[in-house]
Short mmCIF file of C-alpha atoms in Angstrom, two decimals:
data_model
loop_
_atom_site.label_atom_id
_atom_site.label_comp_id
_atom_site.label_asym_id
_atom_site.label_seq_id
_atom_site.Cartn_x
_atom_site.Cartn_y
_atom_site.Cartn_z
CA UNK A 53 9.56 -2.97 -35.99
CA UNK A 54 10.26 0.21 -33.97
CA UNK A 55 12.59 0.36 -30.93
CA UNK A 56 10.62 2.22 -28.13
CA UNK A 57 12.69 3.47 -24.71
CA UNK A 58 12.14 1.59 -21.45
CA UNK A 59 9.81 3.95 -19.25
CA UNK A 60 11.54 2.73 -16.20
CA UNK A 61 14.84 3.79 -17.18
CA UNK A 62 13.34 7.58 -17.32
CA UNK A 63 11.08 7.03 -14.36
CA UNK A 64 14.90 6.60 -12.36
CA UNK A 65 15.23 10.01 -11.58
CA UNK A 66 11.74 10.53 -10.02
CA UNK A 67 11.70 7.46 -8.18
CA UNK A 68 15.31 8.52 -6.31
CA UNK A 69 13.66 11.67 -5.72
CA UNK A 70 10.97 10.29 -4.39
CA UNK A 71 12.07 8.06 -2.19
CA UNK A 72 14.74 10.99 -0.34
CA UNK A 73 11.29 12.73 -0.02
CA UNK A 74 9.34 9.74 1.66
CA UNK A 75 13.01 9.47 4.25
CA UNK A 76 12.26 13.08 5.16
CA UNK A 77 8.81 12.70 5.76
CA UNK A 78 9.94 9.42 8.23
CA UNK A 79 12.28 11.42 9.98
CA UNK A 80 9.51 14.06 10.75
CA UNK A 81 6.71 11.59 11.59
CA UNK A 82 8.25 8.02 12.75
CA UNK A 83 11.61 7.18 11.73
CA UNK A 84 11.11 3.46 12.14
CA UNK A 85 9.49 3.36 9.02
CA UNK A 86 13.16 3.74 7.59
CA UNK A 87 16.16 1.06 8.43
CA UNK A 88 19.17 2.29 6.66
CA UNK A 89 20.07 -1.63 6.59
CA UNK A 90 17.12 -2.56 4.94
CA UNK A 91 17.07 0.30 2.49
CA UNK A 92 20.53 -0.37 1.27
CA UNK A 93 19.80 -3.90 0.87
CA UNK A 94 17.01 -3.21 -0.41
CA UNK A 95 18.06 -0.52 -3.03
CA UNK A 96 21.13 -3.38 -3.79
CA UNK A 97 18.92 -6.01 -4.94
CA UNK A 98 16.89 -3.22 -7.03
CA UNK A 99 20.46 -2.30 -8.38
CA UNK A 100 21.52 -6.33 -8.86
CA UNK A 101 18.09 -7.11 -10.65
CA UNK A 102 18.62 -3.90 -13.77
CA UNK A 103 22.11 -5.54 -13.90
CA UNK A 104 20.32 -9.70 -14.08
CA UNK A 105 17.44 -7.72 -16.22
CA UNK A 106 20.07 -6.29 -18.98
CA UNK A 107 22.25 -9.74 -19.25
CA UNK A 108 19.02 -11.70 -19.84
CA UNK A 109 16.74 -8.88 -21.69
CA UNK A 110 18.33 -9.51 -25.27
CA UNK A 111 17.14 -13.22 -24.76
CA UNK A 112 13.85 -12.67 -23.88
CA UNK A 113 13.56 -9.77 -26.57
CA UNK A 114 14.61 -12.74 -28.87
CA UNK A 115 12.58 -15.23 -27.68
CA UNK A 116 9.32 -13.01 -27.70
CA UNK A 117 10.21 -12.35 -31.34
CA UNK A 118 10.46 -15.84 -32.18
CA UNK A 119 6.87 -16.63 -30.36
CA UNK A 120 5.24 -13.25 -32.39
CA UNK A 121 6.29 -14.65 -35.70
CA UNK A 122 3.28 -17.06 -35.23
CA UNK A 123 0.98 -14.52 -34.29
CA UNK A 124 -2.88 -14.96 -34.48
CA UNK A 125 -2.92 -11.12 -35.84
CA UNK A 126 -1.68 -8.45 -37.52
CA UNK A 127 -1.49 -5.29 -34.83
CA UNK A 128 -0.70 -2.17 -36.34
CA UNK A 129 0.97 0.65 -34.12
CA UNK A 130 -2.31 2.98 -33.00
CA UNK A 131 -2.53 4.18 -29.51
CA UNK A 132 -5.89 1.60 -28.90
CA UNK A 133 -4.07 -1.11 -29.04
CA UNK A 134 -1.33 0.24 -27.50
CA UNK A 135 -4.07 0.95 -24.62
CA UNK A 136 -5.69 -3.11 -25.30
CA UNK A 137 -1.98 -4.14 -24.56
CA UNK A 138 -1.43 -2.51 -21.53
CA UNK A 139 -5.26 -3.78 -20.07
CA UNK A 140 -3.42 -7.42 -21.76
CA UNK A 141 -0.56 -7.23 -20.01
CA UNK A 142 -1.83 -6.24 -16.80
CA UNK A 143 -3.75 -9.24 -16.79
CA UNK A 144 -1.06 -11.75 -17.50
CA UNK A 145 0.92 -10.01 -14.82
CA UNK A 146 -2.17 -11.01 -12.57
CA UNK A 147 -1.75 -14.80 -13.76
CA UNK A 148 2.25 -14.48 -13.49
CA UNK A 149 1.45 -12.38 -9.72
CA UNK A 150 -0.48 -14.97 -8.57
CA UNK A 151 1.25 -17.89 -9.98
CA UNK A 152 4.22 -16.33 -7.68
CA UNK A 153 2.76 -16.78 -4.72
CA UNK A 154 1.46 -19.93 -5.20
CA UNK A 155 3.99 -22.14 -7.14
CA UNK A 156 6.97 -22.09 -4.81
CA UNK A 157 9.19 -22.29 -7.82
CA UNK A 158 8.15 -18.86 -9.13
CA UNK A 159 7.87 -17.97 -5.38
CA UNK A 160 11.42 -18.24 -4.83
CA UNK A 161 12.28 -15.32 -7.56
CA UNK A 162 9.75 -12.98 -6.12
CA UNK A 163 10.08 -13.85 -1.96
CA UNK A 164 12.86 -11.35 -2.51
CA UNK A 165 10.28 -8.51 -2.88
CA UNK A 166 8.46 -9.52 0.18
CA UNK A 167 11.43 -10.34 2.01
CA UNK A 168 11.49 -6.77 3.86
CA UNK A 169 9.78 -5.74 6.82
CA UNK A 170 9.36 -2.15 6.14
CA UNK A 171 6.65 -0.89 3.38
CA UNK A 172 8.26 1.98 2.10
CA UNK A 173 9.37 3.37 -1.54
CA UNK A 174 12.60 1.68 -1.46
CA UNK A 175 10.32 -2.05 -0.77
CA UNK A 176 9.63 -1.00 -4.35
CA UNK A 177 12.89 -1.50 -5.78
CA UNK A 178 13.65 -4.62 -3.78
CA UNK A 179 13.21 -6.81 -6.93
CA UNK A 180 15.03 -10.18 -7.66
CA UNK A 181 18.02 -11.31 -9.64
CA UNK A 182 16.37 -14.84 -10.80
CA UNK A 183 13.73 -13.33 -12.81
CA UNK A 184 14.75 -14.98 -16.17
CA UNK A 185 15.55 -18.06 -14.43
CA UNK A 186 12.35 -18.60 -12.70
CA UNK A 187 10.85 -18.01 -16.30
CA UNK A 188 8.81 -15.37 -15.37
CA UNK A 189 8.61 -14.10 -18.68
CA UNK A 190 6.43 -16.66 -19.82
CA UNK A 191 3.57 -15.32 -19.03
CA UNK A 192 3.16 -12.74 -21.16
CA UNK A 193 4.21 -15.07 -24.38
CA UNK A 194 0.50 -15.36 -25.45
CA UNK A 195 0.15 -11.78 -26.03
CA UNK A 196 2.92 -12.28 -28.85
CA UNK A 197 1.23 -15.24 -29.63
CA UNK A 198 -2.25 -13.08 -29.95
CA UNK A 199 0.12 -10.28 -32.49
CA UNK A 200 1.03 -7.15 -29.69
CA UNK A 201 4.41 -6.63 -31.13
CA UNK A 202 6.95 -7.45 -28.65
CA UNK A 203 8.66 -3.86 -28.59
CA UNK A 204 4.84 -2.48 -28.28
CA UNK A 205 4.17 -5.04 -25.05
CA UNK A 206 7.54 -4.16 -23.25
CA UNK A 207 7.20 -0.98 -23.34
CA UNK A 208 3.55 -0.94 -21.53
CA UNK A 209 5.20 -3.85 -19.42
CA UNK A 210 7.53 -0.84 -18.49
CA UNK A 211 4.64 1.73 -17.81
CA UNK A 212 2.95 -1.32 -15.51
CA UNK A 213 5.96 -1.71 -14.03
CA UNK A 214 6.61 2.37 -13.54
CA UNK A 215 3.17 2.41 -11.45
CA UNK A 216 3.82 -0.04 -9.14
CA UNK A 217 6.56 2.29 -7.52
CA UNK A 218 4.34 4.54 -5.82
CA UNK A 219 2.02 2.37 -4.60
CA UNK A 220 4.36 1.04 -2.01
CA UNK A 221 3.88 3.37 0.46
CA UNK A 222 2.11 4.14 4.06
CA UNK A 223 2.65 7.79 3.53
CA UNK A 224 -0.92 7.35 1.52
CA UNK A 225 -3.68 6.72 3.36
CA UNK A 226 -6.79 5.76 1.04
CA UNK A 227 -7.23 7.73 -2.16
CA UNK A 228 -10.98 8.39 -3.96
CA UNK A 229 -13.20 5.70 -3.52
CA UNK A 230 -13.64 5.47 -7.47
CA UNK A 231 -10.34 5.08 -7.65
CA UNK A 232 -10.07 2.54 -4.97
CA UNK A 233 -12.83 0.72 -6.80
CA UNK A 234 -10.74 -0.04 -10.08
CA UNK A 235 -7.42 0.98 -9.52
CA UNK A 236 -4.33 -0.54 -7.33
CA UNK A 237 -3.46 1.80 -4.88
CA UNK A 238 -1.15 1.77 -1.67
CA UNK A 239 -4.14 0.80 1.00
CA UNK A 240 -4.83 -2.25 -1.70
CA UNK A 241 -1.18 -3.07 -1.80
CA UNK A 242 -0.09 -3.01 1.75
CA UNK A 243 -2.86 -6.14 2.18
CA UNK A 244 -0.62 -7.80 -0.55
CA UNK A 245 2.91 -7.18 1.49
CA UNK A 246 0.69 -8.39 5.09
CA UNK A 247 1.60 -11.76 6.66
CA UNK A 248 -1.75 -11.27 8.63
CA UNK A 249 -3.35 -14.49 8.49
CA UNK A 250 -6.57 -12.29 6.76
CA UNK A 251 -4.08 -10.77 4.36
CA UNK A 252 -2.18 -13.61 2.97
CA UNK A 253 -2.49 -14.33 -0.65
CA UNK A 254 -4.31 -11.47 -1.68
CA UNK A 255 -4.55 -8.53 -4.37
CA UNK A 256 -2.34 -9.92 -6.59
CA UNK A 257 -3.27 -6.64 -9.11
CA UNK A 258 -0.54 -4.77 -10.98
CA UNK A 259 -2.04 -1.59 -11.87
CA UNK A 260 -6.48 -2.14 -12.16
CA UNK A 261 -7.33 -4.00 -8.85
CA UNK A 262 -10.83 -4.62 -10.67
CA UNK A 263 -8.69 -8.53 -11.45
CA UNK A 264 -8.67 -9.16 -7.74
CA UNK A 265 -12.17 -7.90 -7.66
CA UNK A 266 -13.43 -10.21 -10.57
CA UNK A 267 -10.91 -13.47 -9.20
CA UNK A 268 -11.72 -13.87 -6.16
CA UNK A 269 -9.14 -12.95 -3.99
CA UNK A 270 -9.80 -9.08 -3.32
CA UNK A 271 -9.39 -8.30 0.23
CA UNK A 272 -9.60 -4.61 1.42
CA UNK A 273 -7.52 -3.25 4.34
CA UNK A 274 -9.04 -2.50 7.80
CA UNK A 275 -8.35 -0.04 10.43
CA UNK A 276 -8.97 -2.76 13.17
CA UNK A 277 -6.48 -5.59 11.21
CA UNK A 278 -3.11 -3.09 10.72
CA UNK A 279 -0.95 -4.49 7.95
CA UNK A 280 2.28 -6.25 9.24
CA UNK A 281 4.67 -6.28 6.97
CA UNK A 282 7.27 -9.64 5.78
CA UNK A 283 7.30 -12.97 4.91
CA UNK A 284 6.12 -16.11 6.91
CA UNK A 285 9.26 -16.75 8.15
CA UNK A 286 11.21 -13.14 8.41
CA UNK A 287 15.00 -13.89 7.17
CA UNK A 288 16.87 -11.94 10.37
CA UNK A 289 19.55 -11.16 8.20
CA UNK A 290 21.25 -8.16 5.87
CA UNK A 291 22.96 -10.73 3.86
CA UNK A 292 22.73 -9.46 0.20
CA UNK A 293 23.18 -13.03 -1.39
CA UNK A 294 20.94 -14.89 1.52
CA UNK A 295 18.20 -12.28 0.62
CA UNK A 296 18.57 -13.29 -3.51
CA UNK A 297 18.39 -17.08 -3.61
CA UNK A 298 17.73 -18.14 -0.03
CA UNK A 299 14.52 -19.58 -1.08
CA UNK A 300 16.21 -21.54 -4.26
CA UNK A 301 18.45 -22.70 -1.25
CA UNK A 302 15.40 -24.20 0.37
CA UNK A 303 14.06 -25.52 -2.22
CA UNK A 304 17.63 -27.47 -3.40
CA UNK A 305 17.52 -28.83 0.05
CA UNK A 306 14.19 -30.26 -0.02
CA UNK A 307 14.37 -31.95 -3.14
CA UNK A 308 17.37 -33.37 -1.87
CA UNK A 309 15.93 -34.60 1.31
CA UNK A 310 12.99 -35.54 -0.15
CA UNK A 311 11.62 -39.28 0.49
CA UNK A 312 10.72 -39.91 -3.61
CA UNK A 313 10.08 -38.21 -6.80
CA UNK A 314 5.86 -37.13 -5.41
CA UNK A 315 7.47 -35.15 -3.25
CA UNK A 316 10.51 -33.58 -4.89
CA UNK A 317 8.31 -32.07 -7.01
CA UNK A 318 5.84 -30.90 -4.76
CA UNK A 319 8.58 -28.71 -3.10
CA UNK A 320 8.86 -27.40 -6.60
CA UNK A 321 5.25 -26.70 -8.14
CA UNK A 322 3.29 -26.64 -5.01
CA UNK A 323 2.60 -23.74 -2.55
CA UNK A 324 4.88 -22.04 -0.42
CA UNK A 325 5.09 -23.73 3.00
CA UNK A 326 4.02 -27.26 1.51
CA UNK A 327 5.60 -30.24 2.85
CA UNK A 328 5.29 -33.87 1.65
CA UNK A 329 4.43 -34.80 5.69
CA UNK A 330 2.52 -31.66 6.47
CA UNK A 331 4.74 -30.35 9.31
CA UNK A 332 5.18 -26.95 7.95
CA UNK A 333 2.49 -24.28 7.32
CA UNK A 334 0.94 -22.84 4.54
CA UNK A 335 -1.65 -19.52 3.67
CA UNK A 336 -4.56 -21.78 4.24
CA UNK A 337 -3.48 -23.39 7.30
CA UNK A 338 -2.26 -20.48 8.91
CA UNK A 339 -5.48 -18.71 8.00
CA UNK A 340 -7.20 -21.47 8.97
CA UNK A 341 -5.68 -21.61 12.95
CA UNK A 342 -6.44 -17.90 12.73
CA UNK A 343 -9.90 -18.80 12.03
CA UNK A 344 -10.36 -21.48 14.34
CA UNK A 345 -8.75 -19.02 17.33
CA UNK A 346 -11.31 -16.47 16.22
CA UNK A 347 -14.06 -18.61 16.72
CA UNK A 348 -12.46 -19.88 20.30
CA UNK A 349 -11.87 -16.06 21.67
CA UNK A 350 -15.41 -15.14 20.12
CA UNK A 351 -16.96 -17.84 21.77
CA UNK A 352 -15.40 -17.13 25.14
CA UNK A 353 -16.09 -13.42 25.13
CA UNK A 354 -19.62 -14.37 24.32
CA UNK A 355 -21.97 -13.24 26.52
CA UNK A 356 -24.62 -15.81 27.73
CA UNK A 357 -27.63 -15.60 26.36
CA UNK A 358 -30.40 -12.96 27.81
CA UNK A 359 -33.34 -15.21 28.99
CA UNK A 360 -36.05 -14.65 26.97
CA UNK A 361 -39.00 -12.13 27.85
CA UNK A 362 -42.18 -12.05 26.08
CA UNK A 363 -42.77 -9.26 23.80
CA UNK A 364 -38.67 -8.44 23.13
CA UNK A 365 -37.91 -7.68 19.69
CA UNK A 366 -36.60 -10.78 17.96
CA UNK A 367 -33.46 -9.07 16.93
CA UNK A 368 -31.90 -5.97 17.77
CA UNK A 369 -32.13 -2.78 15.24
CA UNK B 1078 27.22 2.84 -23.19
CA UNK B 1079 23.89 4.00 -21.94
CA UNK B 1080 23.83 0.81 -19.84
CA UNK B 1081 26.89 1.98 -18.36
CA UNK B 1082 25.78 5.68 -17.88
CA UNK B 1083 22.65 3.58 -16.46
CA UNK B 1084 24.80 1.31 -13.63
CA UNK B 1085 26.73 4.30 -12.78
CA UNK B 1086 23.62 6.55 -11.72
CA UNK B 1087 21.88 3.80 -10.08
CA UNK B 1088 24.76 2.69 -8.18
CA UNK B 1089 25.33 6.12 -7.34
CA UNK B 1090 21.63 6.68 -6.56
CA UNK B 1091 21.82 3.52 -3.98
CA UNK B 1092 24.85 5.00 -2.09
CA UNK B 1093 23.42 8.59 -1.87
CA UNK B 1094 20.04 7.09 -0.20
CA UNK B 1095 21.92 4.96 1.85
CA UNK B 1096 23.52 7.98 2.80
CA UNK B 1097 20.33 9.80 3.27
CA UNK B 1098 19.09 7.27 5.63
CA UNK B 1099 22.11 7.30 7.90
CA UNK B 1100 21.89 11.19 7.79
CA UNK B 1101 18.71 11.59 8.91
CA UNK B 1102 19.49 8.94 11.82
CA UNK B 1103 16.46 6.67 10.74
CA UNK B 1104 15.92 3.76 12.32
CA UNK B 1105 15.81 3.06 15.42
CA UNK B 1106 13.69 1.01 17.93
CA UNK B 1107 13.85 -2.11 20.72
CA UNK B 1108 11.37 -4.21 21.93
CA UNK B 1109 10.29 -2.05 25.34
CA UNK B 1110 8.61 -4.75 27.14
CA UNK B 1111 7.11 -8.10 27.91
CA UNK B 1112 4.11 -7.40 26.39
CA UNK B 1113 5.36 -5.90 22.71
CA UNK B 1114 7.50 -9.69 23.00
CA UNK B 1115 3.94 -11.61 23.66
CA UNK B 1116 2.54 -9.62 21.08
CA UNK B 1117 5.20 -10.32 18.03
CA UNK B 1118 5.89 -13.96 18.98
CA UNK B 1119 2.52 -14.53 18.16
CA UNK B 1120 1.38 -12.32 15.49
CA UNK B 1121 4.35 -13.61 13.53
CA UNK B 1122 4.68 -17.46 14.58
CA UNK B 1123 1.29 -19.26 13.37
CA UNK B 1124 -0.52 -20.84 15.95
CA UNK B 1125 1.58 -19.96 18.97
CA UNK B 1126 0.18 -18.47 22.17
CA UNK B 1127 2.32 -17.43 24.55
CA UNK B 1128 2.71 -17.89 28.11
CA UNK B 1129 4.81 -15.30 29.39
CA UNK B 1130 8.39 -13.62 28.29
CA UNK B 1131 11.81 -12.56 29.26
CA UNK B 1132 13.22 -9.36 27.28
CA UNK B 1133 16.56 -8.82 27.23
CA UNK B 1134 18.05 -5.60 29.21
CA UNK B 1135 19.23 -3.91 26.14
CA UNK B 1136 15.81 -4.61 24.21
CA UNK B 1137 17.58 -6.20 21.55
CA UNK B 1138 16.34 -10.02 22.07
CA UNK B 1139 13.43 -11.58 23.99
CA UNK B 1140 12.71 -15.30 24.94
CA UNK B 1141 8.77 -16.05 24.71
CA UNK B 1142 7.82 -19.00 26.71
CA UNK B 1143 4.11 -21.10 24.73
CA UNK B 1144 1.68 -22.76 26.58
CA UNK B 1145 3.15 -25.60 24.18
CA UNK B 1146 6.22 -25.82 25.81
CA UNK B 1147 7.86 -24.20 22.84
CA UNK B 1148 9.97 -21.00 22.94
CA UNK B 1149 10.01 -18.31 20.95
CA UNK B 1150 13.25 -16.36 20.22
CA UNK B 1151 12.73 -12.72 18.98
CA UNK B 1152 15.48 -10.66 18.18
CA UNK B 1153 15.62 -7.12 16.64
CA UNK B 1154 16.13 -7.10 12.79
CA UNK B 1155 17.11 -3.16 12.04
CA UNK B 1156 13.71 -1.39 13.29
CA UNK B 1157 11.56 -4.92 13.19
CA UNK B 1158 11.45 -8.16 14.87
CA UNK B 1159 12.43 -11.12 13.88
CA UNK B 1160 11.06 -14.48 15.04
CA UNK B 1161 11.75 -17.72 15.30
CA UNK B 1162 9.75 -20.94 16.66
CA UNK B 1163 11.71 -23.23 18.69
CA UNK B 1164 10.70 -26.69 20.32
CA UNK B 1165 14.12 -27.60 21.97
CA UNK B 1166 16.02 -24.64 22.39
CA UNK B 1167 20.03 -24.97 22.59
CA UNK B 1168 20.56 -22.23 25.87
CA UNK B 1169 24.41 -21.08 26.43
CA UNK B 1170 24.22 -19.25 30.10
CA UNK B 1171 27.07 -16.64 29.56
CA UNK B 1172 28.26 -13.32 31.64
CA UNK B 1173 25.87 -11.65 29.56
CA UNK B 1174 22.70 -13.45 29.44
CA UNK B 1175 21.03 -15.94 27.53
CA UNK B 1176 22.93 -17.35 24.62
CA UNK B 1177 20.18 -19.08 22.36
CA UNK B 1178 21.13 -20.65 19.10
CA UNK B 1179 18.34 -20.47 16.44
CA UNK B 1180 19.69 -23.54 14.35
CA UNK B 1181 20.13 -21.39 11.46
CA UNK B 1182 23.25 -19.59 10.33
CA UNK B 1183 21.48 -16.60 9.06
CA UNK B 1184 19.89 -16.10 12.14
CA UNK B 1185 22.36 -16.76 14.12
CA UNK B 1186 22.36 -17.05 17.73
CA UNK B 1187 20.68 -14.94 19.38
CA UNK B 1188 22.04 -12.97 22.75
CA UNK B 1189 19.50 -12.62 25.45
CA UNK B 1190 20.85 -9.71 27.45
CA UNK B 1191 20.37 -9.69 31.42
CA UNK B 1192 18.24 -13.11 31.20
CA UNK B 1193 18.49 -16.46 33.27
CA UNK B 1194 19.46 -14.44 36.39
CA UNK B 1195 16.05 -14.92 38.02
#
């Protein structure tokens, strides 16, 4: 089987580059779009998860190896399937994306990527250190499974992972609406990093939004509903380590206070926020309060209704 | 030994932003006034609506006050806000200000500057 390189260790360069070039463009327009706190820790957990990704890589190499031996096909090395792998992959990143938001066990691997407050470049690089443990990786077993070689499915895995840099950025406003249409792009992503109660859990897309779009859970930004930027419940804290496992912290603590086996799993396999009495909140019941104070403000700013005149249009144009 | 080469220039990338960052003196920021309090507390604490709010002097910290009962303690997290939701709030009067503890060690407690003199 060929060796091919990792795209992302090349993409380095351009990605350092690039980020020095979105700082200068803060410091001209708004500089609180930049914490030097955040950015370091940020740019530290990017460092600490190539480190976790190189101890654990080998294994997962191996493992997908193992898995392709019992492969449904044959894929030779051509450029189409090289092209059906990456459209493959992207998908099972969907499933794995969305699986990470809503499983608190694979939520607690990637909170650490939505743990800042900024949406910059360097947000990009905030990646976790639990990746392998979390198990992450298997989602993209059934491409082995299906006969992508696992050499030719890392390395698009890399390219995938290579596009998602730029994206996290509000230096971009909104780019061609064909491209907006199939393609994940920063406007698309900034709903993804919102905590706005419209926001949460959506556009879960890698690289071709058209997933969201086909799923279900596509939500496009609006001018009048400005992205804010976080988790639920922000950390408040620099702490390096705290910022790496502080959900796996949470989660050890439930299970440990947990009144019976129902529940100590829920805190494990069910959403984010779930509780096994219901005190804390979740995406749909913090959309739903948002809702429900929608419909209260709407209803009081309501004007009465005009009494009615004979010969008024039914409704207005 | 590329993974080496590969630690080395990433760990020397992260130190040269970091650098950049301080350079350029990004950052920055406070929450200026009652109103930028009411406004965080509840865009980031689900459900709460606030009844009025005490920012600290230096802009650092805020109290929020919910038609609940509950408070709100805000405090400034590099260039953001950070919130938390609390329904019995452990208050320290000190020389200061307002001494509030959060109940969480990460948080920490949380120094309202100039408060609790009215």
């Amino acid at each position: 089987m060929p060796s091919l390189p990792n795209p992302v260790n090349f993409a380095i360069p351009v990605f350092v580059l690039l980020v020095a070039a979105e700082m200068v463009v803060a410091w001209a327009k708004d500089r609180r779009r930049y914490c030097p706190r955040d950015t370091l820790t940020s740019l530290a957990l990017g460092f600490g998860s190539t480190v976790a990704g190189v101890l654990s890589g080998g294994i997962v190499f191996a493992m997908a190896t193992w898995v392709w031996q019992y492969r449904l096909f044959d894929i030779a090395w051509a450029w189409y399937w090289f092209l059906l792998a990456f459209v493959l992959d992207d998908l099972a990143y969907y499933v794995f994306h969305r699986s990470a938001h809503r499983v608190r066990w694979f939520w607690a691997s990637h909170v650490v990527h939505h743990s800042s407050q900024h949406y910059n470049l360097s947000t990009a690089l905030r990646q976790t250190w639990t990746g392998f443990f979390s198990l992450g990786f298997l989602f993209r077993l059934p491409l082995f499974l299906i006969g992508f070689p696992p050499a030719m499915v890392f390395f698009v895995a890399g390219l995938n992972l290579v596009y998602q840099f730029w994206i996290h950025t509000e230096v971009i406003g909104r780019m061609p609406r064909w491209f907006e249409a199939v393609m994940n792009t920063p406007s698309h992503h900034r709903v993804h990093h919102a905590t706005n109660p419209r926001y949460l859990d959506r556009n879960y897309a890698g690289v071709l939004i058209v997933w969201d779009r086909l799923f279900g859970t596509f939500e496009p930004e609006r001018d009048d509903d400005r992205p804010r930027y976080g988790i639920v419940k922000n950390l408040g804290s620099f702490n390096l380590l705290w910022a790496a496992f502080h959900e796996w912290v949470g989660i050890a603590r439930d299970v440990w206070t947990a009144p019976g086996w129902r529940a100590r799993l829920g805190y494990i396999v069910k959403p984010p926020g779930w509780s096994h009495d219901g005190s804390r909140d979740t995406s749909e019941t913090i959309r739903a309060r948002w809702q429900a104070r929608q419909q209260r403000q709407g209803a009081a700013t309501k004007p009465p209704p005009a009494p009615e005149r004979t010969g008024a249009p039914s409704k207005a144009a | 030994m590329s993974q080496l080469l590969l630690f080395a220039g990433s760990l020397a990338a992260v130190l040269g932003l970091a650098l950049v960052a301080r350079l350029l003196r990004l950052g920055g920021g406070a929450i200026a006034a009652e109103a930028e309090a009411i406004r965080e507390a509840e865009d980031q604490l689900a459900g709460f609506e606030a009844a009025g709010a005490q920012v600290g002097s230096d802009g650092r910290a805020a109290l929020v006050r919910g038609r609940d009962g509950s408070v709100a303690l805000l405090k400034l997290h590099g260039t953001r806000v950070a919130a938390r939701r609390l329904v019995s709030p452990e208050v320290r009067r000190t020389g200061a200000g307002l001494l509030v503890a959060s109940g969480e060690r990460a948080f920490g407690d949380v120094l309202v500057r100039g408060a609790g003199d009215d």
